[in-house]
PDB file of C-alpha atoms in Angstrom:
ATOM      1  CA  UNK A   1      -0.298   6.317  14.586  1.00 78.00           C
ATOM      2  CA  UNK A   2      -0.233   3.799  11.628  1.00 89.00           C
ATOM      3  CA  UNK A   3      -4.371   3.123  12.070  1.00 89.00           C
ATOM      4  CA  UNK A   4      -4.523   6.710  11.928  1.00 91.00           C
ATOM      5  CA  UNK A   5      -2.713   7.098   9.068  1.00 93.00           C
ATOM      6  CA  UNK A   6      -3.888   3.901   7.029  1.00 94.00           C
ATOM      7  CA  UNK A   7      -7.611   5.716   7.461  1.00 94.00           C
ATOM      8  CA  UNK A   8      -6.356   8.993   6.162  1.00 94.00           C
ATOM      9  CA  UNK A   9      -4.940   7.264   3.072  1.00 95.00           C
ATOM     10  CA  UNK A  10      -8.127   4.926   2.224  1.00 95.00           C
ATOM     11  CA  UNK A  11     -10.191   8.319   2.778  1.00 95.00           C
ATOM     12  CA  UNK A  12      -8.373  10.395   0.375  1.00 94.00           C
ATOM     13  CA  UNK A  13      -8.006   7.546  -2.052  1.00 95.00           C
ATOM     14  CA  UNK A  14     -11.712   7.292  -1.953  1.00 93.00           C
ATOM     15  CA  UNK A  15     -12.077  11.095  -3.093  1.00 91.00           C
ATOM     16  CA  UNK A  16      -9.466  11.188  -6.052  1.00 89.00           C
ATOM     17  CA  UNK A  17     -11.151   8.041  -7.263  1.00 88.00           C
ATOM     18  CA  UNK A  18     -14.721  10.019  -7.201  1.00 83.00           C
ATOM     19  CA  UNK A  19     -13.273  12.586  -8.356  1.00 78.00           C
ATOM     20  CA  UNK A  20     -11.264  11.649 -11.598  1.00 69.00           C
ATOM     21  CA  UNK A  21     -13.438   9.501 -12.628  1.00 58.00           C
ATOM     22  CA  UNK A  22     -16.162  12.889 -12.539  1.00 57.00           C
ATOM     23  CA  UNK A  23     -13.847  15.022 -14.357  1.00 58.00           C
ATOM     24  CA  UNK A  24     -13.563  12.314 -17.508  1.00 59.00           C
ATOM     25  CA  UNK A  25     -17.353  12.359 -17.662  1.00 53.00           C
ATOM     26  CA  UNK A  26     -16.644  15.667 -19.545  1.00 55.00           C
ATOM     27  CA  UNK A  27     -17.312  15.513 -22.922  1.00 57.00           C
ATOM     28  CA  UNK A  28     -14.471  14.374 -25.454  1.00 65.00           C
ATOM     29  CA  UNK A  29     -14.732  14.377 -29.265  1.00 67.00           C
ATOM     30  CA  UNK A  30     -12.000  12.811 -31.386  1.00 75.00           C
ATOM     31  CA  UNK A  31     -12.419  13.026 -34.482  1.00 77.00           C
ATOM     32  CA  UNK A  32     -12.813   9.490 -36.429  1.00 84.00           C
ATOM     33  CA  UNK A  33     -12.908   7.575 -33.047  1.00 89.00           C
ATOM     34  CA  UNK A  34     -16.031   6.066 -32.111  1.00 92.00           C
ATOM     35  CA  UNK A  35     -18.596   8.499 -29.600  1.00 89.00           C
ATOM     36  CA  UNK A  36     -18.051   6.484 -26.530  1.00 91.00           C
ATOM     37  CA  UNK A  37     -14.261   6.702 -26.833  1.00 92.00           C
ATOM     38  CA  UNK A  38     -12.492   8.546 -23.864  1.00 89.00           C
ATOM     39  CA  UNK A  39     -15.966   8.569 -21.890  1.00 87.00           C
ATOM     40  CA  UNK A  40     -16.052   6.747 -18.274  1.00 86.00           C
ATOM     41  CA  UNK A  41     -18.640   5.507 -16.363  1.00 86.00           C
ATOM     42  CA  UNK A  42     -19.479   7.172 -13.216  1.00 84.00           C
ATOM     43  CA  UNK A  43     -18.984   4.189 -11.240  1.00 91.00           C
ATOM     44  CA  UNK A  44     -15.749   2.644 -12.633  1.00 93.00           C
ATOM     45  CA  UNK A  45     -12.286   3.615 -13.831  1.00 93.00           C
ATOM     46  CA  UNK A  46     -11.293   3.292 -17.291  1.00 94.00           C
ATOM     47  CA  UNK A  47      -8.556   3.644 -19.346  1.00 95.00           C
ATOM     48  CA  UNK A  48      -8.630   3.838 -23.573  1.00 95.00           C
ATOM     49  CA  UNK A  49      -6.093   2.946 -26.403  1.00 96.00           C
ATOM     50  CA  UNK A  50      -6.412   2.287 -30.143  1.00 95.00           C
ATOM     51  CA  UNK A  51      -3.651   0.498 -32.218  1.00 96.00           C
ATOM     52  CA  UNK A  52      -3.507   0.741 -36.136  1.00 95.00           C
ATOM     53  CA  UNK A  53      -3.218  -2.187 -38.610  1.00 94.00           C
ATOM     54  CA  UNK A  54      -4.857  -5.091 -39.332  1.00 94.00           C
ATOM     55  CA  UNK A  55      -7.163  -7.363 -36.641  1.00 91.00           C
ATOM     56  CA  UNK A  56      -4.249  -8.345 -35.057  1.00 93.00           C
ATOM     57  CA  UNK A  57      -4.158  -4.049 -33.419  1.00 95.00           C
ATOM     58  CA  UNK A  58      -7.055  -5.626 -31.359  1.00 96.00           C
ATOM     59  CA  UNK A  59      -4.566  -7.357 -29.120  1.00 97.00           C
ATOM     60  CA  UNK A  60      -2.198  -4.242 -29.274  1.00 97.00           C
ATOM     61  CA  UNK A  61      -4.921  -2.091 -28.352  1.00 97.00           C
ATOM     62  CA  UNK A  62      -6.122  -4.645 -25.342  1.00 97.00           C
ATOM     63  CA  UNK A  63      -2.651  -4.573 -23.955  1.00 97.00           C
ATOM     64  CA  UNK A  64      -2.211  -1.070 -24.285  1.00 98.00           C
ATOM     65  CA  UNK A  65      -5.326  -0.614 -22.064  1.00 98.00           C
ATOM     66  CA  UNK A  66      -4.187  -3.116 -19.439  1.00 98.00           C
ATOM     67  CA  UNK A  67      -0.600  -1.254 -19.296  1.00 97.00           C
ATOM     68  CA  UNK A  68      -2.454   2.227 -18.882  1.00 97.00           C
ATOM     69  CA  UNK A  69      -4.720   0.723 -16.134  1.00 97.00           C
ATOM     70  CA  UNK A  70      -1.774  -0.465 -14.097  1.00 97.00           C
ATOM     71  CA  UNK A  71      -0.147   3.240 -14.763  1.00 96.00           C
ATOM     72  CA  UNK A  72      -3.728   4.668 -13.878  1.00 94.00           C
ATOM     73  CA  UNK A  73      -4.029   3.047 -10.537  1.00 96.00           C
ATOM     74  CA  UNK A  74      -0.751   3.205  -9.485  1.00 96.00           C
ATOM     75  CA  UNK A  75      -0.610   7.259 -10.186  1.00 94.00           C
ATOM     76  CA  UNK A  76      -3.925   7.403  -7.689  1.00 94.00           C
ATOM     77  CA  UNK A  77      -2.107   5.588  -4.919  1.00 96.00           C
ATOM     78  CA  UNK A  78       0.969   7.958  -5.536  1.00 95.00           C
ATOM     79  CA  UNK A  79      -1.082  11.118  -5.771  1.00 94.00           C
ATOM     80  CA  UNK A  80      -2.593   9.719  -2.473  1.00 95.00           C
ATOM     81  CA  UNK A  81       0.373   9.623  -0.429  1.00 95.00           C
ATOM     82  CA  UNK A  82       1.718  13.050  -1.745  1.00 95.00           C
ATOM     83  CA  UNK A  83      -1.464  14.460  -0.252  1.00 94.00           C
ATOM     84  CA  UNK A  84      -0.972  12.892   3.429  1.00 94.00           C
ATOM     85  CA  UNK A  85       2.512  13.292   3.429  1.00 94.00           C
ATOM     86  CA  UNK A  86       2.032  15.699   6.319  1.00 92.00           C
ATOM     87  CA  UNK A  87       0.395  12.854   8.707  1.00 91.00           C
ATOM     88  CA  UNK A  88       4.041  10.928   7.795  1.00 93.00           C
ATOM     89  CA  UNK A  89       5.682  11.188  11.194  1.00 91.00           C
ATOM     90  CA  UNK A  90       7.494   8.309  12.420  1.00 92.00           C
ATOM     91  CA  UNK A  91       9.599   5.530  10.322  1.00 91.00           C
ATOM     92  CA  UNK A  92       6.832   2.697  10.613  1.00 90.00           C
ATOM     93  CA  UNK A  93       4.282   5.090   9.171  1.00 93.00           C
ATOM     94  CA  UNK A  94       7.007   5.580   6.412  1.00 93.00           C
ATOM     95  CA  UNK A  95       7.190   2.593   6.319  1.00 93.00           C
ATOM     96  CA  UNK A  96       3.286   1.305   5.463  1.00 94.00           C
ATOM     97  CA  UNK A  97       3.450   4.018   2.399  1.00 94.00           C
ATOM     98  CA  UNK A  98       6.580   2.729   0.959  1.00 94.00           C
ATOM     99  CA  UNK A  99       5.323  -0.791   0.915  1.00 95.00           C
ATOM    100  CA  UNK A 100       1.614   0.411  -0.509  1.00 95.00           C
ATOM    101  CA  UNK A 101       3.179   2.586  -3.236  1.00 95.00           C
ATOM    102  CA  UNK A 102       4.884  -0.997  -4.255  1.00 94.00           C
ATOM    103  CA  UNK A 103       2.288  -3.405  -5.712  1.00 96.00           C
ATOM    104  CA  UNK A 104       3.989  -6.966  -6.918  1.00 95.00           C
ATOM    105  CA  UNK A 105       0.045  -8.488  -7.555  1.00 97.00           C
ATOM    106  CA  UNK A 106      -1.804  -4.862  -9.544  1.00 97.00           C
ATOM    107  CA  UNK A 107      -1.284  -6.932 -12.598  1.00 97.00           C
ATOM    108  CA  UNK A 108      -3.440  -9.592 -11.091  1.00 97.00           C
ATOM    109  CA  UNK A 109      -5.731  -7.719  -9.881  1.00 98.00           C
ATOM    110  CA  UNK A 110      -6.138  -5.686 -12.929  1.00 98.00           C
ATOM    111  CA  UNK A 111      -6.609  -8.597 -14.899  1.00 97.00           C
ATOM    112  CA  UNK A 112      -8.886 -10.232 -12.776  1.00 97.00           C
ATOM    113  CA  UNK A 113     -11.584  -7.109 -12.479  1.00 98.00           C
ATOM    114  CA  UNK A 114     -11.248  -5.493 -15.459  1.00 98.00           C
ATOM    115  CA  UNK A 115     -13.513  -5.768 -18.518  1.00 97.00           C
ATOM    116  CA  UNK A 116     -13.147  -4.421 -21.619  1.00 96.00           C
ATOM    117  CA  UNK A 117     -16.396  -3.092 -22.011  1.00 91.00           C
ATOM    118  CA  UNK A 118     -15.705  -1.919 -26.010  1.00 94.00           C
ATOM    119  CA  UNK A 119     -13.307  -3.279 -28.554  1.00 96.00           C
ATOM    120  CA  UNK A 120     -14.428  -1.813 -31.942  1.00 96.00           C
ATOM    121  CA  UNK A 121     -12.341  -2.341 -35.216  1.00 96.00           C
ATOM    122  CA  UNK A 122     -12.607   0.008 -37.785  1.00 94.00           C
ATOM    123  CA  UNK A 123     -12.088  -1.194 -41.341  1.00 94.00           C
ATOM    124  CA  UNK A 124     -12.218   2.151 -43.031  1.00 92.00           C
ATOM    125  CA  UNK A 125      -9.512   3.514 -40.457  1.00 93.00           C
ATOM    126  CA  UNK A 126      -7.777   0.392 -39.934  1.00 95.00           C
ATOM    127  CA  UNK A 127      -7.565   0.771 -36.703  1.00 95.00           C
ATOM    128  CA  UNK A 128      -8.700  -0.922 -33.309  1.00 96.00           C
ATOM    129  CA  UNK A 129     -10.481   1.384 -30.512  1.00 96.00           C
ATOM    130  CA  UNK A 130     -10.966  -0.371 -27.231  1.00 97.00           C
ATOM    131  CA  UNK A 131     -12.019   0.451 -23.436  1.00 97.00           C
ATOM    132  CA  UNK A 132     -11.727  -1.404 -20.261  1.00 97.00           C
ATOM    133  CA  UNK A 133     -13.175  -0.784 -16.824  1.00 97.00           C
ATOM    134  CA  UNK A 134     -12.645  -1.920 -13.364  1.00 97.00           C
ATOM    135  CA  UNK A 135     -15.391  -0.505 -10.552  1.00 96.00           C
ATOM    136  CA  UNK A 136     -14.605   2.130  -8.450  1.00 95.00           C
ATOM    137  CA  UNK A 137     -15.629   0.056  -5.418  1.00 96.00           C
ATOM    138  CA  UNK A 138     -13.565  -2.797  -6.608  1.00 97.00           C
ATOM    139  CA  UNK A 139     -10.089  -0.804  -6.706  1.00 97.00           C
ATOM    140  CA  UNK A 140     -11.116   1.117  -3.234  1.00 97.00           C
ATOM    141  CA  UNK A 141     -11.899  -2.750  -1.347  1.00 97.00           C
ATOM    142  CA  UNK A 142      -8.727  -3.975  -3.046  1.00 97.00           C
ATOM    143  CA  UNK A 143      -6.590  -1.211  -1.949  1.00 97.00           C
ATOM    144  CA  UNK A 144      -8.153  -0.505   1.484  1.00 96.00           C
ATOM    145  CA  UNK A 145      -7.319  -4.352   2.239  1.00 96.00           C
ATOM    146  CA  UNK A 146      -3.647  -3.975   1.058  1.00 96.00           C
ATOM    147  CA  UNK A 147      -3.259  -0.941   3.524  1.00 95.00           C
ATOM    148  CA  UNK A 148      -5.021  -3.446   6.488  1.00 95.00           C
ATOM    149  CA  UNK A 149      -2.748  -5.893   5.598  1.00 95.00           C
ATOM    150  CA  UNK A 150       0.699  -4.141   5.584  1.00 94.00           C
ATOM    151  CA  UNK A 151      -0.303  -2.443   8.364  1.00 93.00           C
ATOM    152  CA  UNK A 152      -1.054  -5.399  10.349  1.00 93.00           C
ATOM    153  CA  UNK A 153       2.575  -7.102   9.188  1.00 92.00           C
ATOM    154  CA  UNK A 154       4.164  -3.821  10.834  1.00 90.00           C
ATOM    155  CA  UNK A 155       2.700  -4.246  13.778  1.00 88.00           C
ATOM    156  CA  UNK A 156       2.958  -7.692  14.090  1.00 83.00           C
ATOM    157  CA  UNK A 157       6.784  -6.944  12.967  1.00 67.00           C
ATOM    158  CA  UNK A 158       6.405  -4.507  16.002  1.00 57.00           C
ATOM    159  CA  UNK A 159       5.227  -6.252  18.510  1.00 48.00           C
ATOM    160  CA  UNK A 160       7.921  -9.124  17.579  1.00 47.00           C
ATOM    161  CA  UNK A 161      11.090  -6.842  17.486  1.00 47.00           C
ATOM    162  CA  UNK A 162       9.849  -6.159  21.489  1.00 43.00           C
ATOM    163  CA  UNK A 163       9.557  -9.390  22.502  1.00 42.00           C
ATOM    164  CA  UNK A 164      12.777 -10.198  20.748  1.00 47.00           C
ATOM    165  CA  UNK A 165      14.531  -7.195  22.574  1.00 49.00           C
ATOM    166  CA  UNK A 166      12.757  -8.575  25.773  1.00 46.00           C
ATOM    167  CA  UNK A 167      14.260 -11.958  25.535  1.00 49.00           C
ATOM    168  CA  UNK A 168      18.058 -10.450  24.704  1.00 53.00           C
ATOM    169  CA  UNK A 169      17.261  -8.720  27.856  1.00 54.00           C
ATOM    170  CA  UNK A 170      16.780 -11.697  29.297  1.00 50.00           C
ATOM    171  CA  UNK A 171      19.105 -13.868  28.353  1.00 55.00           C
ATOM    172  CA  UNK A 172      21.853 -10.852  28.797  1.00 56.00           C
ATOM    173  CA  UNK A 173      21.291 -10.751  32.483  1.00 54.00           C
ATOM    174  CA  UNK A 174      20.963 -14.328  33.144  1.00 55.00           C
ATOM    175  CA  UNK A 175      24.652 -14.567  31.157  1.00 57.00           C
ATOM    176  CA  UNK A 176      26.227 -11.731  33.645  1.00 54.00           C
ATOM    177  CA  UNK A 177      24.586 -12.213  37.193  1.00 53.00           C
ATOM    178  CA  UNK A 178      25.967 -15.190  39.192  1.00 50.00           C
ATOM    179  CA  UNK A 179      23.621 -16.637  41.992  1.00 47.00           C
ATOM    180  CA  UNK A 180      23.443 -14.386  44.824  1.00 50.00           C
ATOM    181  CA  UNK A 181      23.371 -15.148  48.488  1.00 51.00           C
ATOM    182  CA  UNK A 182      20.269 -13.249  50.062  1.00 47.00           C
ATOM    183  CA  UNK A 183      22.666 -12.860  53.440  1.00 50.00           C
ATOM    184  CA  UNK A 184      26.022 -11.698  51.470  1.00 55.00           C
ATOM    185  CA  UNK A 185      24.865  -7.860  52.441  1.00 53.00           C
ATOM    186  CA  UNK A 186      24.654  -9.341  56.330  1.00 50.00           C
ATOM    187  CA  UNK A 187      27.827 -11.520  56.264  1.00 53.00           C
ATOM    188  CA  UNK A 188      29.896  -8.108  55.010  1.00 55.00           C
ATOM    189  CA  UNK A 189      28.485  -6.494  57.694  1.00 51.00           C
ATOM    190  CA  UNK A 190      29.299  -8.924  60.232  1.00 52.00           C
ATOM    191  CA  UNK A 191      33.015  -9.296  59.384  1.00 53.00           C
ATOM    192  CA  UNK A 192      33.440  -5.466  58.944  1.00 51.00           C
ATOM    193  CA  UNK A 193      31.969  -5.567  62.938  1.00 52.00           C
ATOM    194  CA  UNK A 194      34.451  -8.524  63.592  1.00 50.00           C
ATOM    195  CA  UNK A 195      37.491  -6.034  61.999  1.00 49.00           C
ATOM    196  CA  UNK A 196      36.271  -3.038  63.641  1.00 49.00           C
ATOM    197  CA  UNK A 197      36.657  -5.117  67.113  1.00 51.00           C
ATOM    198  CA  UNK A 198      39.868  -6.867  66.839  1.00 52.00           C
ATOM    199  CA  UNK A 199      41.117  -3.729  65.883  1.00 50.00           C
ATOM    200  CA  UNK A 200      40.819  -2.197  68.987  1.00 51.00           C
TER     201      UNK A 200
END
């Protein structure tokens, strides 16, 4: 069942998010780049970039973080599926995945939650270091109410395509059957009698 499913997904999303977001809490040294560079919060994801040059590598560096973002979260909602492929059975449950793994608005929603929570240009480097962040909980609710949502527009698809089929029904039968006399059944029986008599 698609509700079935659609809970499956939002679960498992739930624990890669937890979970990746744990395993870059390890520590990460790179040399010349600032200490905070390639470390997450616990709560949030975030994704890091730097661009060399002049100040104009902040803006390179921004958009590079933004891009990576939009890669990040979109790899979690494919790694997701992978994992439940198994609970896949039918073509509406298909279906729901195909249209989830497809996000027109993640660029919206990106840039609407995400804050760069370090931009640091280096003068002796050249060179632009930044970070940005979106919460966990924020990319979970945002996800979890794309799933509800598709999910709902299959059913409602659903429930249509039977009402549609009813109606064909319908209409096909009203098309093919004439108006029927409820004593046609008696009146063949009576003149088969009638036959059966002047036959003798």
């Amino acid at each position: 069942m698609i509700a079935i499913l659609t809970s499956a997904l939002v679960e498992t999303l739930a624990k890669f998010i937890i979970h990746k977001t744990l395993v870059n809490l390890e520590e990460i040294n790179i040399e010349g780049a600032p200490s905070w560079y390639m470390k997450e919060y616990s709560d949030n994801i975030c994704t890091f970039s730097y661009a060399k040059g002049d100040l104009a590598s902040v803006e390179i560096a921004k958009d590079e973080v933004k891009i990576k973002m939009t890669k990040r979260i979109d790899k979690l909602v494919e790694i997701t599926v992978y994992e439940n492929m198994s609970k896949i059975t039918n073509e509406k449950e298909r279906a729901l995945v195909s249209s989830w793994k497809k996000d027109p608005n993640i660029d919206i929603f990106r840039d609407k939650n995400m804050t760069f929570s370090k931009i640091v240009y280096d003068e002796d480097l050249k060179t632009t270091f930044a970070r940005g962040c979106i919460p966990n909980e924020e990319v979970l609710k945002y996800q979890k109410n794309r799933l509800e949502d598709i999910k709902k527009t299959l059913l409602k698809h659903k429930s249509s395509s039977a009402i549609d089929e009813l109606e064909k029904e319908v209409s096909l039968n009203n098309n093919t059957n004439t108006y029927k006399d409820p004593f046609d059944e008696l009146k063949k029986s009576t003149s088969l009698n009638h036959l059966k008599e002047d036959s003798r």
